[in-house]
Amino acid sequence: MSVAGSIDASGAHDDHHHAHELSFIQKYVFSTDHKIIGIQFMFSGLFWLMIGGLLALGVRWQLAYPFQTMPIVGPLLFGTEGGAISPEFYNMLFTMHASVMIFLVIIPFMVGAFANYLIPLQIGADDMAFPKLNMLSYWFMWPAFFCFALSFFVEGGAAQAGWTSYPPLSSLTWIDPVTKAGSSAPGAGPGQTLWLLGVTFAGVSSMMGSVNYMTTVINMRAPGMTMFRLPLSVWAILITATLQAFALPVLTAAGFLLLFDRTIGTQFFIPENLWVNGTLITGSGASPLLWQHLFWFYSHPAVYIMILPGMGIVSEIIACFARKPIFGYRPMVYSIAGIAGLGFVVWGHHMFISGMNPALGLTFMVTTIFIALPSAIKVFNWLGTLWGGNLHVSTPMLHAVGFVSLFIIGGLSGIFMAATPVDIYIHDTYFIVAHFHYVLAGGSLFSIFAGITYWFPKMFGRMLNDFWGKVHFAASFIFMNGTFFTMHQLGAAGMPRRLANPYDYDYLAHLLPMNQFMTWSAIGMGLAQFIFLANIFYSLFYGPKASRNPWHANSLEWLAPSPPGHGNFESVPVVYRGPHEYSSPLVKDIDYLPQWVAPADIAAFEAQAKLDQPATEPAPPEQPSGNDEHQA
Amino acid sequence: MSKWAYFFLAVPILVVAIFGASLLFPSLGWGLPENVSTIGKSIDFLYYAILAITGVVFVGTQLALCWLLFIEKGQASKDGRGKYTHGNHRAEVIWTVVPAFVLGIIAFAQMPAWYQARFNGPRVDPIARVVARQFEWRIVYPGPDGQYDTSDDIHVPNELHVPVNRRVRIELRTMDVLHSFFLPHLRVKHDAVPGLSVPVWFDATKTTREYQNENAELSNADFRAVDGTTRLGRICVAIDEAKTPLTSFLKDHLSAETRAMLASYLVTWNATLGAEFEPAVPSGLRSAMIGELNGILATEDLSDPKLTEGINLTASTTSHLASPLGGRKSTLLNREILQDAFPGEIKPLERHFDLACAELCGWGHYKMKGRLIVHETQEELDAWLAERHAEQEASR
Amino acid sequence: MAESIAIEKPKHMGLPIGNGKLAMWLFLGTEVMFFAGLLGAYIVIRLASGSAWPHHNQVLLEPLGAINTFILLWSSAHVVFAHNAIANGKIATALRNMWITFGLGFVFLGIKMFEYYQKYDHGFLPWNAWEHEGSIPGIGMWSATYFSLTGFHALHVIAGLVLFAALIWTGMRGNLSIKHADHVEIAGLYWHFVDLVWIFLFPMLYLV
C-alpha cells in the first residue's frame, strides 16, 4: 500500500510525470489512474445492469404468464417439462435480480464509477490518495463477478433465498447431498455459499474505495477549495463513503457467521429442534432475528449509499442547466448528512413484524418517519433551483428532472411503510416493491443516466447524441412508470412478494391483466436501454469532439482537457469561489463563472468565453494553442 | 416554454387517475380488500389519511415541477440569465418546520393503532396453535381436554376456524424456516419465527357465510368475460371416485396419446378445493387434455346419469392455459358449455378469507394457501370441532 | 457567496496529518465496526442463552488469557518506543524494539495455537462441540462464538505482523531511516487497535 507524502507548504505536488510509456495493460487494464478505474467500474456496471435486467424480465414473465413457456429460458432449461420454469427457478430469478442490481450495479456505479471519476477532478487533485489501493478495489470486484456468475451453473443453481438471504432458509444446506435431507430448499447448495463470497468480495472492494475517497476529499483538495466550496456531488460521495465504511463491516461479520453456519457446522442463526425436510436439526442455536438485525444494520444505510451520490449529481446538473446557483447549498449539505446520520438508526423498520419487541418498533418508527424530512428539504431546494432559472432542457437535465419527479413518488410512498400499523398490512407486499423501485430504478438509475450523459464529454472527449439521448429518456421514463406505478395498487390489494404464482389466491386472481401490462412495460424499458448503449458505443468512436467545457459549467473538472490526461490538470488549480456561480453579477455577457478563474482574470476569461457557442450546442473543438481559461 | 412540461404533467394526471379509479371503483379490486376486523378500521383510516396527505404533497410538488418547466426561461426572458440567488432562509425554515410538524402528527397519530395491534392483547388462552411448515399451515386445537400436546388435539391442515366478533389469540410457530401469517382481510400479519412462539390477536367482524353471500354476485360476474386469456379462478372437475371411477371415465373418453402421457403425472382431485393440475404437468399437455374434456362435454350426451352422477362442477377458469406466444386460446370448460351440460348445477366460486404466507420460505412459498373460516356462533365452531375430533378418532 | 481574495500562498487544505495516517484511522474505524458486529452477536447470544452456557473454567484457562493480554500490552509498549526512537533518528533502537514487538506477537499466536489444540483435544471445535451438548449445555454456541471472535482477532494479529515484517525487512537491509517514522507510527496504530480488541475479548470470553 503506497503512502502518499503530505503536500508541502507551497502547494506543489510530487512530480507525477512518467518518463516511460506505459504498456496497454498498465494503461487500460491494471491502471492506477482514477479516471480509468472509474470508467472500468462504469462499463462493468453497464454489463451487469443488462444481466440484472434480464433476470427481472424473467420475473415479470412468470408473473404475467405463470407456468407457461418462458421464452428462450424455458425450452433451454426446462425442455423436458414443456418449457415452464420451476418455482425454485423463480425464487432464483428475483434473488439474483436484486443481488446483481444492488451489489454489482448500483453500488459500484455510485461508489465506484462516479466517486472514482469525479473526486480528484472536482477537488483539483491529480489522483486519489492511494492509486494502487484504488486499482485493487476495482479488481476485487472481479472475484465477486466470478462468484455470482459461477453460482448460476453449480448444482442447485444460484442463491434462491431472496437478496435478504434470511436464515434458516439460507443457512440450512443439505446434510446428505443425494437425498437433500436437512435442506430447507433444494437449491440451498453451493450457489448460496458463492453468493455470500461474492457479496464479501464486493464489500471489501467498496471498503477499500471508501477509505480512499474520505482521505482524498479531506486531505487533497486544491488550494482555496474549502469544504463549503465543494460541489454537492463530492459532498454526497464523501458522506456516502462514511456510510459505506462504517456500516458495511457489520454485514461482512454477519456474512462470515452465515458462511460458518453453512460450512463448519455452527448455528448462529439456526435455533434448535427444527424439523426440516424430514430431518431434526439438533444442537443449541441462536436466532434468525440476529441475522436480520446484523443484515439490516448495513443494508438500510446501503439504500442511502445508493441514492445520495445520485442526489449530489442531480444537484450539480440542475444548477448547471438552470444557470443559477443551487438553492440552499448549506441546507443541502446538512440534509445529506442528516439522511446519512438518521440512516444508521432506522434499520428496524424492516423488522416491525419480525418478532422484534414491538416497543423497539416504536423507536424505529419515529426515526423512520423523520428521515423523510431531509429528503423533502432536498426536493424543495431542487424546485427552488429551477425557479427563476434560465432552463436549458438538455438530456442530462431531463434525467435530473425525471429523478426529482420519480423520487417524489418513491419518497412519499415510504411514509406509508414508516407508519407501523400500515406496515403490518403492506410489509412484504408489492407496495414495498413499488417504493424501492421508484427510489432505485427511478431515482438511482436515472441519476446514473444523468451523470453519464453529463460527464461523457469529459470522460471520452466526445459528445453523446442529444436527440437519441432524449428518446432514451422519454422511453425509459414512460416504461418505468408503466412497470412500477401500479405496483402500489397490487400492494394495496394485498399481493405478497416473491410468489411464483400469486393468482392461486382467490383474492389476487383478478390482478393478472395489470401484471401483464406491467410486464410489457418492463420489456419496453429493457429495449429502451439498447438505445442508450448504442448511443454510448457509437459516440465513443464517432461522436463530435467535445471541448473542455461544453456545458459551460463551473466546477474544476471542466478546467481539465476532455479527456483529462494523466495528472488531470496542466498545473495545480486554485479555487476562488463556490461551485455554482452561474449568472453571477461579476460577469456581464456570460452566465457562468468557474471556480478556478482568479478575480484579476475575470475580464480576460469573459472575453474568451464569449467566443464559445451557447451551452447546449456542441462547443467548438479544442484550440491547439491552448486557451488561457485557467490560472495557476 | 418547454413542451417537456406536458410530458411531466402526465405523471400527476395518470397517478391521480389510477388512485382515483382504485378508490371510486372498488370492484376493480385495485385497492384495499374489504376489511373485516376492528384493527383493520384503524389501519385503513391511517392508510387513507396518509394517502390524502401524501397525495396533496405529490400533486403540489409535481405541478410545481411542471410549472417551472413550463415557464422555462422565467426571469431569464428579460435578461437571458438565471436569478442569482443562493437561497432564502425563510423558505428553508418554512419547508423544514411544516413537514416536520406534519410528520410528527403522523408519528403520534399511529401510536394507538400500533399499541392495539401488538401490545393490548387480552390474556386469554390461545384458541389454536398455527404451526407453519414447508408448505402448509398446521392448525392445532386443544381438543376436549383443553390442553395442547395431548393425544386428543385436533389437527386441521390449512383452515383456521374462529367465532365472529371475538378477539381471539393464536400461537404462531414454525417447524422449519421463517414464514409469515397473513390474513389480508383482517389486516393481520406476523412472521412465524423458528424458536419463537408468537401471540397474535385478531377479531373477525363478519362470518364466512355472510361474506360468501355478499360476494356471490361478484363471482358470477367473473364468468361474463370468459375467454381463456384473462379470467381467473379455477374450474374444478370434482369426480367422486366411488361413483364414477376416474380412470374408466378417462379411459373411455380421452385419446390414447393423452392417456399415455397423463399416466405418468400426478393429478389431484379434491372435492372441497377443487381439482388442480400440478404445475409439473406441461402446459401443452394440460391444454390438450382440457381441450379434449371440453370437446367431450360439448358433444357427448351427458344426460346419461352414469356419466354425470359423480361429477360435480364448481366454478372458475384458470389462467394457466392461455399462451399469447403459442396462439392457443383454449378455455377450460367455459361456462356456456357447463350451463348447457349441467343446468342449475354451476355454483359460483366460493370466496373465503384467505390466509397467505408472506415471507419467502422456499420453492412452495406460493402454495401455502389457507383460509380463515369465521363461524356465526361459538356453538357452531364447537360442533365443527367435535366433528373433526370424531373423524380423527375414527381414523386411528 | 462572497467573492474571496486570491490566495497568495496556497496552503494545504485538509487535516494536519498525512494521508497514510488519516487512512489508517478511517480503516480502524471500519475494523471497530467489524468487531462490534461480532461482539454484538456474541453478547446477544450469550444473554439469550442465560445459564445454558459453559462456565469459563470448563473451556478455558484464565492464566493463558491473562498472559496473552500482558504480552500484547508489552508489545504495544515497544511499538511506542520504536516510534519514539525512529522519530529521533535512533534507527538501531527502533529496529530492536520492532523485533521485540514482532517476537511477542509470535508468542501470542503460539499460546493461541496451544489453546486451539486443547479445544481440538477435548472435541470442542465448532463442528463437533455439539456432541457434548448434553453434558455441557451451550458448548456448541460457545465454540462457534469463541472461534469466530478469537479467530478473526488472530487473523488481524497476523496482518499486523506482516506490517512489522515489512518494516523490519527494510531495516535489516539497512534502508530504515527517519522518513519511515510515519510508517512506524501507522503500523503502531494498527497494532494498538489489535491490542484494544483483545482487551475487550479477554474479559468477555475468559472472565465472565
Short mmCIF file of N, CA, C and O in Angstrom, two decimals, chain A residues 31-81:
data_model
loop_
_atom_site.label_atom_id
_atom_site.label_comp_id
_atom_site.label_asym_id
_atom_site.label_seq_id
_atom_site.Cartn_x
_atom_site.Cartn_y
_atom_site.Cartn_z
N SER A 31 -4.71 -0.25 -14.46
CA SER A 31 -4.37 1.15 -14.33
C SER A 31 -4.53 1.60 -12.89
O SER A 31 -5.39 1.11 -12.17
N THR A 32 -3.69 2.55 -12.48
CA THR A 32 -3.89 3.16 -11.18
C THR A 32 -4.46 4.55 -11.33
O THR A 32 -4.58 5.29 -10.37
N ASP A 33 -4.83 4.92 -12.55
CA ASP A 33 -5.41 6.25 -12.79
C ASP A 33 -6.89 6.21 -12.44
O ASP A 33 -7.65 5.39 -12.97
N HIS A 34 -7.30 7.13 -11.56
CA HIS A 34 -8.69 7.07 -11.06
C HIS A 34 -9.70 7.17 -12.18
O HIS A 34 -10.81 6.64 -12.06
N LYS A 35 -9.33 7.84 -13.28
CA LYS A 35 -10.30 8.01 -14.35
C LYS A 35 -10.55 6.68 -15.05
O LYS A 35 -11.70 6.31 -15.34
N ILE A 36 -9.45 5.97 -15.30
CA ILE A 36 -9.61 4.67 -15.95
C ILE A 36 -10.37 3.72 -15.04
O ILE A 36 -11.28 3.00 -15.47
N ILE A 37 -10.03 3.75 -13.75
CA ILE A 37 -10.71 2.86 -12.81
C ILE A 37 -12.19 3.19 -12.76
O ILE A 37 -13.05 2.31 -12.75
N GLY A 38 -12.51 4.48 -12.75
CA GLY A 38 -13.92 4.88 -12.75
C GLY A 38 -14.63 4.36 -13.99
O GLY A 38 -15.75 3.85 -13.91
N ILE A 39 -13.98 4.47 -15.12
CA ILE A 39 -14.60 4.01 -16.36
C ILE A 39 -14.72 2.49 -16.38
O ILE A 39 -15.71 1.92 -16.87
N GLN A 40 -13.74 1.81 -15.77
CA GLN A 40 -13.86 0.35 -15.67
C GLN A 40 -15.09 -0.03 -14.85
O GLN A 40 -15.88 -0.91 -15.23
N PHE A 41 -15.28 0.66 -13.71
CA PHE A 41 -16.47 0.40 -12.91
C PHE A 41 -17.73 0.67 -13.73
O PHE A 41 -18.72 -0.05 -13.64
N MET A 42 -17.66 1.72 -14.56
CA MET A 42 -18.84 2.09 -15.33
C MET A 42 -19.20 1.00 -16.34
O MET A 42 -20.36 0.58 -16.42
N PHE A 43 -18.21 0.51 -17.08
CA PHE A 43 -18.54 -0.48 -18.08
C PHE A 43 -18.93 -1.82 -17.47
O PHE A 43 -19.85 -2.48 -17.97
N SER A 44 -18.27 -2.23 -16.39
CA SER A 44 -18.75 -3.49 -15.78
C SER A 44 -20.12 -3.27 -15.18
O SER A 44 -20.97 -4.17 -15.22
N GLY A 45 -20.38 -2.07 -14.66
CA GLY A 45 -21.72 -1.78 -14.15
C GLY A 45 -22.78 -1.88 -15.23
O GLY A 45 -23.85 -2.46 -15.02
N LEU A 46 -22.47 -1.34 -16.41
CA LEU A 46 -23.44 -1.40 -17.51
C LEU A 46 -23.70 -2.84 -17.93
O LEU A 46 -24.83 -3.24 -18.22
N PHE A 47 -22.63 -3.65 -17.95
CA PHE A 47 -22.80 -5.05 -18.32
C PHE A 47 -23.74 -5.75 -17.34
O PHE A 47 -24.70 -6.41 -17.73
N TRP A 48 -23.47 -5.59 -16.05
CA TRP A 48 -24.31 -6.29 -15.07
C TRP A 48 -25.71 -5.70 -15.00
O TRP A 48 -26.65 -6.38 -14.61
N LEU A 49 -25.85 -4.43 -15.42
CA LEU A 49 -27.19 -3.84 -15.49
C LEU A 49 -28.03 -4.63 -16.49
O LEU A 49 -29.21 -4.92 -16.24
N MET A 50 -27.42 -5.01 -17.61
CA MET A 50 -28.16 -5.78 -18.60
C MET A 50 -28.52 -7.16 -18.05
O MET A 50 -29.63 -7.66 -18.25
N ILE A 51 -27.58 -7.78 -17.33
CA ILE A 51 -27.87 -9.10 -16.76
C ILE A 51 -28.99 -8.99 -15.73
O ILE A 51 -29.96 -9.76 -15.73
N GLY A 52 -28.88 -8.01 -14.84
CA GLY A 52 -29.91 -7.82 -13.83
C GLY A 52 -31.26 -7.54 -14.46
O GLY A 52 -32.29 -8.00 -13.99
N GLY A 53 -31.24 -6.80 -15.57
CA GLY A 53 -32.48 -6.51 -16.27
C GLY A 53 -33.09 -7.76 -16.87
O GLY A 53 -34.31 -7.97 -16.83
N LEU A 54 -32.26 -8.63 -17.43
CA LEU A 54 -32.78 -9.88 -17.99
C LEU A 54 -33.43 -10.73 -16.91
O LEU A 54 -34.48 -11.33 -17.11
N LEU A 55 -32.76 -10.80 -15.75
CA LEU A 55 -33.33 -11.57 -14.65
C LEU A 55 -34.70 -11.00 -14.27
O LEU A 55 -35.64 -11.74 -13.99
N ALA A 56 -34.79 -9.66 -14.28
CA ALA A 56 -36.06 -9.03 -13.94
C ALA A 56 -37.13 -9.40 -14.96
O ALA A 56 -38.29 -9.62 -14.60
N LEU A 57 -36.75 -9.44 -16.22
CA LEU A 57 -37.73 -9.80 -17.24
C LEU A 57 -38.24 -11.22 -17.04
O LEU A 57 -39.41 -11.52 -17.29
N GLY A 58 -37.34 -12.10 -16.54
CA GLY A 58 -37.79 -13.45 -16.21
C GLY A 58 -38.86 -13.43 -15.13
O GLY A 58 -39.89 -14.09 -15.22
N VAL A 59 -38.62 -12.62 -14.10
CA VAL A 59 -39.60 -12.48 -13.02
C VAL A 59 -40.93 -11.97 -13.58
O VAL A 59 -42.00 -12.51 -13.31
N ARG A 60 -40.82 -10.90 -14.39
CA ARG A 60 -42.04 -10.31 -14.93
C ARG A 60 -42.78 -11.28 -15.83
O ARG A 60 -44.01 -11.32 -15.86
N TRP A 61 -42.06 -12.09 -16.60
CA TRP A 61 -42.74 -13.03 -17.50
C TRP A 61 -43.55 -14.02 -16.68
O TRP A 61 -44.71 -14.32 -16.99
N GLN A 62 -42.94 -14.54 -15.63
CA GLN A 62 -43.64 -15.52 -14.81
C GLN A 62 -44.89 -14.90 -14.19
O GLN A 62 -45.92 -15.56 -14.07
N LEU A 63 -44.82 -13.64 -13.81
CA LEU A 63 -45.98 -13.02 -13.19
C LEU A 63 -47.07 -12.72 -14.21
O LEU A 63 -48.22 -12.56 -13.85
N ALA A 64 -46.70 -12.61 -15.48
CA ALA A 64 -47.71 -12.34 -16.49
C ALA A 64 -48.27 -13.63 -17.08
O ALA A 64 -49.44 -13.70 -17.42
N TYR A 65 -47.44 -14.63 -17.21
CA TYR A 65 -47.85 -15.89 -17.83
C TYR A 65 -47.35 -17.03 -16.96
O TYR A 65 -46.44 -17.77 -17.33
N PRO A 66 -47.97 -17.18 -15.77
CA PRO A 66 -47.43 -18.11 -14.79
C PRO A 66 -47.40 -19.55 -15.30
O PRO A 66 -48.38 -20.05 -15.83
N PHE A 67 -46.28 -20.16 -15.15
CA PHE A 67 -46.06 -21.55 -15.52
C PHE A 67 -46.42 -21.85 -16.96
O PHE A 67 -46.85 -22.95 -17.29
N GLN A 68 -46.22 -20.84 -17.80
CA GLN A 68 -46.29 -21.11 -19.23
C GLN A 68 -44.88 -21.02 -19.77
O GLN A 68 -43.97 -20.58 -19.08
N THR A 69 -44.75 -21.43 -21.01
CA THR A 69 -43.40 -21.49 -21.57
C THR A 69 -42.73 -20.12 -21.52
O THR A 69 -43.26 -19.14 -22.02
N MET A 70 -41.57 -20.07 -20.88
CA MET A 70 -40.83 -18.81 -20.82
C MET A 70 -39.94 -18.75 -22.05
O MET A 70 -39.24 -19.71 -22.34
N PRO A 71 -39.94 -17.64 -22.75
CA PRO A 71 -39.14 -17.57 -23.97
C PRO A 71 -37.67 -17.84 -23.69
O PRO A 71 -37.15 -17.46 -22.65
N ILE A 72 -37.03 -18.50 -24.57
CA ILE A 72 -35.59 -18.82 -24.55
C ILE A 72 -35.23 -19.72 -23.36
O ILE A 72 -34.80 -20.84 -23.53
N VAL A 73 -35.45 -19.20 -22.17
CA VAL A 73 -35.05 -19.94 -20.97
C VAL A 73 -35.83 -21.24 -20.84
O VAL A 73 -35.29 -22.30 -20.49
N GLY A 74 -37.14 -21.17 -21.11
CA GLY A 74 -37.99 -22.33 -20.92
C GLY A 74 -37.54 -23.53 -21.73
O GLY A 74 -37.19 -24.57 -21.17
N PRO A 75 -37.50 -23.39 -23.04
CA PRO A 75 -37.10 -24.55 -23.84
C PRO A 75 -35.66 -24.97 -23.55
O PRO A 75 -35.33 -26.15 -23.57
N LEU A 76 -34.82 -24.00 -23.20
CA LEU A 76 -33.41 -24.32 -22.98
C LEU A 76 -33.19 -25.12 -21.71
O LEU A 76 -32.51 -26.14 -21.69
N LEU A 77 -33.80 -24.65 -20.61
CA LEU A 77 -33.51 -25.25 -19.31
C LEU A 77 -34.59 -26.20 -18.83
O LEU A 77 -34.36 -27.04 -17.99
N PHE A 78 -35.81 -26.04 -19.35
CA PHE A 78 -36.91 -26.85 -18.85
C PHE A 78 -37.61 -27.56 -20.00
O PHE A 78 -38.81 -27.76 -19.97
N GLY A 79 -36.83 -27.93 -20.99
CA GLY A 79 -37.41 -28.52 -22.20
C GLY A 79 -38.24 -29.76 -21.93
O GLY A 79 -39.32 -29.93 -22.47
N THR A 80 -37.72 -30.63 -21.06
CA THR A 80 -38.45 -31.87 -20.80
C THR A 80 -39.75 -31.64 -20.06
O THR A 80 -40.60 -32.50 -19.97
N GLU A 81 -39.89 -30.45 -19.49
CA GLU A 81 -41.13 -30.19 -18.75
C GLU A 81 -42.04 -29.23 -19.49
O GLU A 81 -42.91 -28.62 -18.90
#
